Amino acid sequence: MKAVEANFDGLVGPTHNYAGLSYGNVASKSNANAVSNPKQAALQGLDKMKALADMGMMQGILAPQERPDIYALRRLGFSGTDAQVMQKAYQQSPHIFLACCSASSMWTANAATVSPSADTADSRVHFTPANLTNKFHRSIEPEVTGNILKAIFNNEAHFAHHKHLPDNDHFGDEGAANHTRFCEQYNDAGVEFFVYGKHAFDDSQATPQKYPARQTIEASQAIARLHQLDPAKTVYAQQHPDVIDAGVFHNDVIAVGNRNVLFYHQDAFLHTANVKEQIKRAYDLNSENPFHFIEVKREQVSVQEAVNTYLFNTQLISLPSGEMVIIAPMECQQSDPVRGYLEALISQDTPIKDVRYFDVKQSMQNGGGPACLRLRVVLSDAEQQAVNAACLTNEEKFTQLQQWINKHYRDRLHADDLIDPQLLNESRTALDELTQLLGLGSVYPFQK
Ligand code: SUG
């Protein structure tokens, strides 16, 4: 029975804006206050989805969240009508207000950690929404993320849904952005690779000095337990604290893996030789297939250049032909060292045979590249049949979504525009229509 890896991309929400909310994420901070274009952002994301679908990949859609989050604002003591809640929050605590307006759920690599059924003891696909505790604006996502995932993967025989981990920094969990899986074929039992930034309960371990480590080993271990993973096929690695301090706020900004390939920077991990040993040991348990560690040296591409161009926030996908392709942001093409590196890479003796560049600049300016925009879900034939088909793409769905975006989205948004109660109405109207398009039922608080 063949399994495929589907990509579920986040649709960019109608309030996409640049608020500088993510300390430690260089792009988010440096574009704070810029004017955004939500319509263009959503269309750029949709174009990438369509291109992958046209390559023969299974492509799904994850709906955005309702913003501004009036419910979070009410919880924080702002009262009155929805418009008054927004007005008071904006006047009294503009930072809190802006955080409650973020369209950050678009980066669905942070939506959840997903373990395919081939890796889990009960042979079901397991999902745990990420609690995203490190940033307030992201910590308000997991409840609705869970609702959306349950509405898409709505079949208990095949899919197990867990609640997000306790909302505390000790269990800070950023989902699939710090998780990769290696396997020969997607339906084989794979090696699940968890990368963390710090130990929460052990002060003696190395930690970054400047920027926060968002993911803890304790969170990664809890996910592995919940997902009933085989300890012999589970590998944990610490991200190098120095690269976190250089702006690598998730592992997917410095490494990406697929099947028998780990593509990473020389400075990505704290104990690289040991990490490689562990992966080899775990991988060899189920395969004779060679494993490719593709390590990018500092002299080839500096950490700084990798952060600026998102060389590693690329999607490493296997086309139906078996050929591996890198889906890169156009910032990689515009950088001489990175383009040069990629051109050389695809002519070498590795499974990676091609690179394709995409314009996702609206997302990039907030620190989200192609890999941030997608959640990978490996699905067997039977599981594919059990997925809510309305959330999978086809020509008709693309046309409908394009029309939906063009009808509802603004093409210019500044932080000051977020206070407009009309924007809340527009967003709710758009999301209500979207839930029908995607057959989601009522997943948003305003629909309950
Ligand atoms: O969590 N940016 C997101 C980017 C997430 C990228 N995801 C992965 N690498 N997987 C973050 O820092 C910025 C929002 C703002 O500043 O307006 C933001 O949330």
PDB file of N, CA and C in Angstrom, residues 209-254:
ATOM      1  N   GLN A 209      21.804  33.203  24.406  1.00  0.00           N
ATOM      2  CA  GLN A 209      21.991  34.326  25.324  1.00  0.00           C
ATOM      3  C   GLN A 209      21.139  35.532  24.962  1.00  0.00           C
ATOM      4  N   LYS A 210      20.756  35.612  23.695  1.00  0.00           N
ATOM      5  CA  LYS A 210      20.075  36.825  23.257  1.00  0.00           C
ATOM      6  C   LYS A 210      18.586  36.578  22.968  1.00  0.00           C
ATOM      7  N   TYR A 211      18.330  35.671  22.075  1.00  0.00           N
ATOM      8  CA  TYR A 211      16.951  35.427  21.658  1.00  0.00           C
ATOM      9  C   TYR A 211      16.388  34.179  22.352  1.00  0.00           C
ATOM     10  N   PRO A 212      15.066  34.099  22.460  1.00  0.00           N
ATOM     11  CA  PRO A 212      14.489  32.942  23.143  1.00  0.00           C
ATOM     12  C   PRO A 212      14.574  31.649  22.337  1.00  0.00           C
ATOM     13  N   ALA A 213      14.738  30.549  23.049  1.00  0.00           N
ATOM     14  CA  ALA A 213      14.585  29.224  22.435  1.00  0.00           C
ATOM     15  C   ALA A 213      13.110  28.890  22.608  1.00  0.00           C
ATOM     16  N   ARG A 214      12.418  28.669  21.514  1.00  0.00           N
ATOM     17  CA  ARG A 214      10.963  28.489  21.627  1.00  0.00           C
ATOM     18  C   ARG A 214      10.549  27.047  21.964  1.00  0.00           C
ATOM     19  N   GLN A 215      11.395  26.087  21.562  1.00  0.00           N
ATOM     20  CA  GLN A 215      10.987  24.677  21.713  1.00  0.00           C
ATOM     21  C   GLN A 215      11.809  24.014  22.808  1.00  0.00           C
ATOM     22  N   THR A 216      11.163  23.285  23.704  1.00  0.00           N
ATOM     23  CA  THR A 216      11.916  22.575  24.746  1.00  0.00           C
ATOM     24  C   THR A 216      11.974  21.080  24.428  1.00  0.00           C
ATOM     25  N   ILE A 217      13.013  20.440  24.978  1.00  0.00           N
ATOM     26  CA  ILE A 217      13.106  18.980  24.778  1.00  0.00           C
ATOM     27  C   ILE A 217      11.946  18.284  25.493  1.00  0.00           C
ATOM     28  N   GLU A 218      11.517  18.879  26.595  1.00  0.00           N
ATOM     29  CA  GLU A 218      10.418  18.259  27.348  1.00  0.00           C
ATOM     30  C   GLU A 218       9.134  18.233  26.507  1.00  0.00           C
ATOM     31  N   ALA A 219       8.936  19.276  25.707  1.00  0.00           N
ATOM     32  CA  ALA A 219       7.760  19.299  24.825  1.00  0.00           C
ATOM     33  C   ALA A 219       7.905  18.229  23.742  1.00  0.00           C
ATOM     34  N   SER A 220       9.094  18.163  23.139  1.00  0.00           N
ATOM     35  CA  SER A 220       9.306  17.177  22.062  1.00  0.00           C
ATOM     36  C   SER A 220       9.085  15.754  22.598  1.00  0.00           C
ATOM     37  N   GLN A 221       9.597  15.494  23.801  1.00  0.00           N
ATOM     38  CA  GLN A 221       9.439  14.140  24.370  1.00  0.00           C
ATOM     39  C   GLN A 221       7.969  13.831  24.655  1.00  0.00           C
ATOM     40  N   ALA A 222       7.242  14.853  25.109  1.00  0.00           N
ATOM     41  CA  ALA A 222       5.812  14.637  25.392  1.00  0.00           C
ATOM     42  C   ALA A 222       5.063  14.287  24.105  1.00  0.00           C
ATOM     43  N   ILE A 223       5.408  14.976  23.025  1.00  0.00           N
ATOM     44  CA  ILE A 223       4.745  14.685  21.733  1.00  0.00           C
ATOM     45  C   ILE A 223       5.049  13.242  21.321  1.00  0.00           C
ATOM     46  N   ALA A 224       6.309  12.849  21.469  1.00  0.00           N
ATOM     47  CA  ALA A 224       6.689  11.481  21.079  1.00  0.00           C
ATOM     48  C   ALA A 224       5.903  10.444  21.897  1.00  0.00           C
ATOM     49  N   ARG A 225       5.701  10.745  23.190  1.00  0.00           N
ATOM     50  CA  ARG A 225       4.919   9.813  24.022  1.00  0.00           C
ATOM     51  C   ARG A 225       3.469   9.773  23.553  1.00  0.00           C
ATOM     52  N   LEU A 226       2.878  10.973  23.374  1.00  0.00           N
ATOM     53  CA  LEU A 226       1.467  11.032  22.961  1.00  0.00           C
ATOM     54  C   LEU A 226       1.242  10.304  21.639  1.00  0.00           C
ATOM     55  N   HIS A 227       2.212  10.444  20.741  1.00  0.00           N
ATOM     56  CA  HIS A 227       2.049   9.851  19.409  1.00  0.00           C
ATOM     57  C   HIS A 227       2.457   8.376  19.367  1.00  0.00           C
ATOM     58  N   GLN A 228       2.820   7.852  20.537  1.00  0.00           N
ATOM     59  CA  GLN A 228       3.168   6.419  20.653  1.00  0.00           C
ATOM     60  C   GLN A 228       4.270   6.029  19.672  1.00  0.00           C
ATOM     61  N   LEU A 229       5.339   6.834  19.650  1.00  0.00           N
ATOM     62  CA  LEU A 229       6.443   6.554  18.726  1.00  0.00           C
ATOM     63  C   LEU A 229       7.379   5.513  19.320  1.00  0.00           C
ATOM     64  N   ASP A 230       8.068   4.825  18.459  1.00  0.00           N
ATOM     65  CA  ASP A 230       9.045   3.823  18.878  1.00  0.00           C
ATOM     66  C   ASP A 230      10.324   4.563  19.321  1.00  0.00           C
ATOM     67  N   PRO A 231      10.724   4.432  20.604  1.00  0.00           N
ATOM     68  CA  PRO A 231      11.914   5.167  21.067  1.00  0.00           C
ATOM     69  C   PRO A 231      13.160   4.858  20.232  1.00  0.00           C
ATOM     70  N   ALA A 232      13.234   3.663  19.662  1.00  0.00           N
ATOM     71  CA  ALA A 232      14.417   3.311  18.863  1.00  0.00           C
ATOM     72  C   ALA A 232      14.445   4.072  17.535  1.00  0.00           C
ATOM     73  N   LYS A 233      13.318   4.627  17.155  1.00  0.00           N
ATOM     74  CA  LYS A 233      13.261   5.358  15.886  1.00  0.00           C
ATOM     75  C   LYS A 233      12.945   6.840  16.109  1.00  0.00           C
ATOM     76  N   THR A 234      13.245   7.299  17.312  1.00  0.00           N
ATOM     77  CA  THR A 234      12.999   8.709  17.632  1.00  0.00           C
ATOM     78  C   THR A 234      14.324   9.345  18.022  1.00  0.00           C
ATOM     79  N   VAL A 235      14.678  10.438  17.380  1.00  0.00           N
ATOM     80  CA  VAL A 235      15.972  11.093  17.637  1.00  0.00           C
ATOM     81  C   VAL A 235      15.717  12.542  18.063  1.00  0.00           C
ATOM     82  N   TYR A 236      16.426  12.960  19.109  1.00  0.00           N
ATOM     83  CA  TYR A 236      16.327  14.350  19.584  1.00  0.00           C
ATOM     84  C   TYR A 236      17.662  15.033  19.350  1.00  0.00           C
ATOM     85  N   ALA A 237      17.610  16.276  18.916  1.00  0.00           N
ATOM     86  CA  ALA A 237      18.859  17.021  18.713  1.00  0.00           C
ATOM     87  C   ALA A 237      18.666  18.440  19.213  1.00  0.00           C
ATOM     88  N   GLN A 238      19.717  18.982  19.819  1.00  0.00           N
ATOM     89  CA  GLN A 238      19.623  20.376  20.261  1.00  0.00           C
ATOM     90  C   GLN A 238      20.129  21.296  19.160  1.00  0.00           C
ATOM     91  N   GLN A 239      19.349  22.332  18.925  1.00  0.00           N
ATOM     92  CA  GLN A 239      19.753  23.368  17.979  1.00  0.00           C
ATOM     93  C   GLN A 239      20.920  24.121  18.604  1.00  0.00           C
ATOM     94  N   HIS A 240      21.857  24.563  17.790  1.00  0.00           N
ATOM     95  CA  HIS A 240      22.991  25.300  18.360  1.00  0.00           C
ATOM     96  C   HIS A 240      22.500  26.644  18.905  1.00  0.00           C
ATOM     97  N   PRO A 241      22.764  26.943  20.193  1.00  0.00           N
ATOM     98  CA  PRO A 241      22.268  28.216  20.759  1.00  0.00           C
ATOM     99  C   PRO A 241      22.759  29.434  19.980  1.00  0.00           C
ATOM    100  N   ASP A 242      23.948  29.339  19.397  1.00  0.00           N
ATOM    101  CA  ASP A 242      24.470  30.501  18.652  1.00  0.00           C
ATOM    102  C   ASP A 242      23.631  30.832  17.419  1.00  0.00           C
ATOM    103  N   VAL A 243      23.077  29.810  16.786  1.00  0.00           N
ATOM    104  CA  VAL A 243      22.272  30.135  15.591  1.00  0.00           C
ATOM    105  C   VAL A 243      20.907  30.709  15.989  1.00  0.00           C
ATOM    106  N   ILE A 244      20.406  30.294  17.148  1.00  0.00           N
ATOM    107  CA  ILE A 244      19.164  30.935  17.621  1.00  0.00           C
ATOM    108  C   ILE A 244      19.449  32.427  17.828  1.00  0.00           C
ATOM    109  N   ASP A 245      20.602  32.708  18.409  1.00  0.00           N
ATOM    110  CA  ASP A 245      20.991  34.114  18.612  1.00  0.00           C
ATOM    111  C   ASP A 245      21.267  34.848  17.304  1.00  0.00           C
ATOM    112  N   ALA A 246      21.461  34.083  16.226  1.00  0.00           N
ATOM    113  CA  ALA A 246      21.682  34.711  14.909  1.00  0.00           C
ATOM    114  C   ALA A 246      20.360  34.858  14.138  1.00  0.00           C
ATOM    115  N   GLY A 247      19.237  34.504  14.768  1.00  0.00           N
ATOM    116  CA  GLY A 247      17.938  34.707  14.125  1.00  0.00           C
ATOM    117  C   GLY A 247      17.276  33.429  13.635  1.00  0.00           C
ATOM    118  N   VAL A 248      17.823  32.279  14.018  1.00  0.00           N
ATOM    119  CA  VAL A 248      17.218  30.997  13.604  1.00  0.00           C
ATOM    120  C   VAL A 248      16.227  30.572  14.685  1.00  0.00           C
ATOM    121  N   PHE A 249      15.018  31.082  14.590  1.00  0.00           N
ATOM    122  CA  PHE A 249      14.054  30.888  15.688  1.00  0.00           C
ATOM    123  C   PHE A 249      13.346  29.543  15.642  1.00  0.00           C
ATOM    124  N   HIS A 250      13.450  28.847  14.502  1.00  0.00           N
ATOM    125  CA  HIS A 250      12.950  27.466  14.396  1.00  0.00           C
ATOM    126  C   HIS A 250      14.004  26.659  13.648  1.00  0.00           C
ATOM    127  N   ASN A 251      14.006  25.347  13.873  1.00  0.00           N
ATOM    128  CA  ASN A 251      14.972  24.526  13.135  1.00  0.00           C
ATOM    129  C   ASN A 251      14.752  24.608  11.629  1.00  0.00           C
ATOM    130  N   ASP A 252      13.504  24.839  11.197  1.00  0.00           N
ATOM    131  CA  ASP A 252      13.267  24.854   9.743  1.00  0.00           C
ATOM    132  C   ASP A 252      13.827  26.105   9.062  1.00  0.00           C
ATOM    133  N   VAL A 253      14.525  26.943   9.820  1.00  0.00           N
ATOM    134  CA  VAL A 253      15.240  28.068   9.212  1.00  0.00           C
ATOM    135  C   VAL A 253      16.700  27.666   8.935  1.00  0.00           C
ATOM    136  N   ILE A 254      17.098  26.465   9.389  1.00  0.00           N
ATOM    137  CA  ILE A 254      18.511  26.067   9.247  1.00  0.00           C
ATOM    138  C   ILE A 254      18.661  24.598   8.789  1.00  0.00           C
TER     139      ILE A 254
END
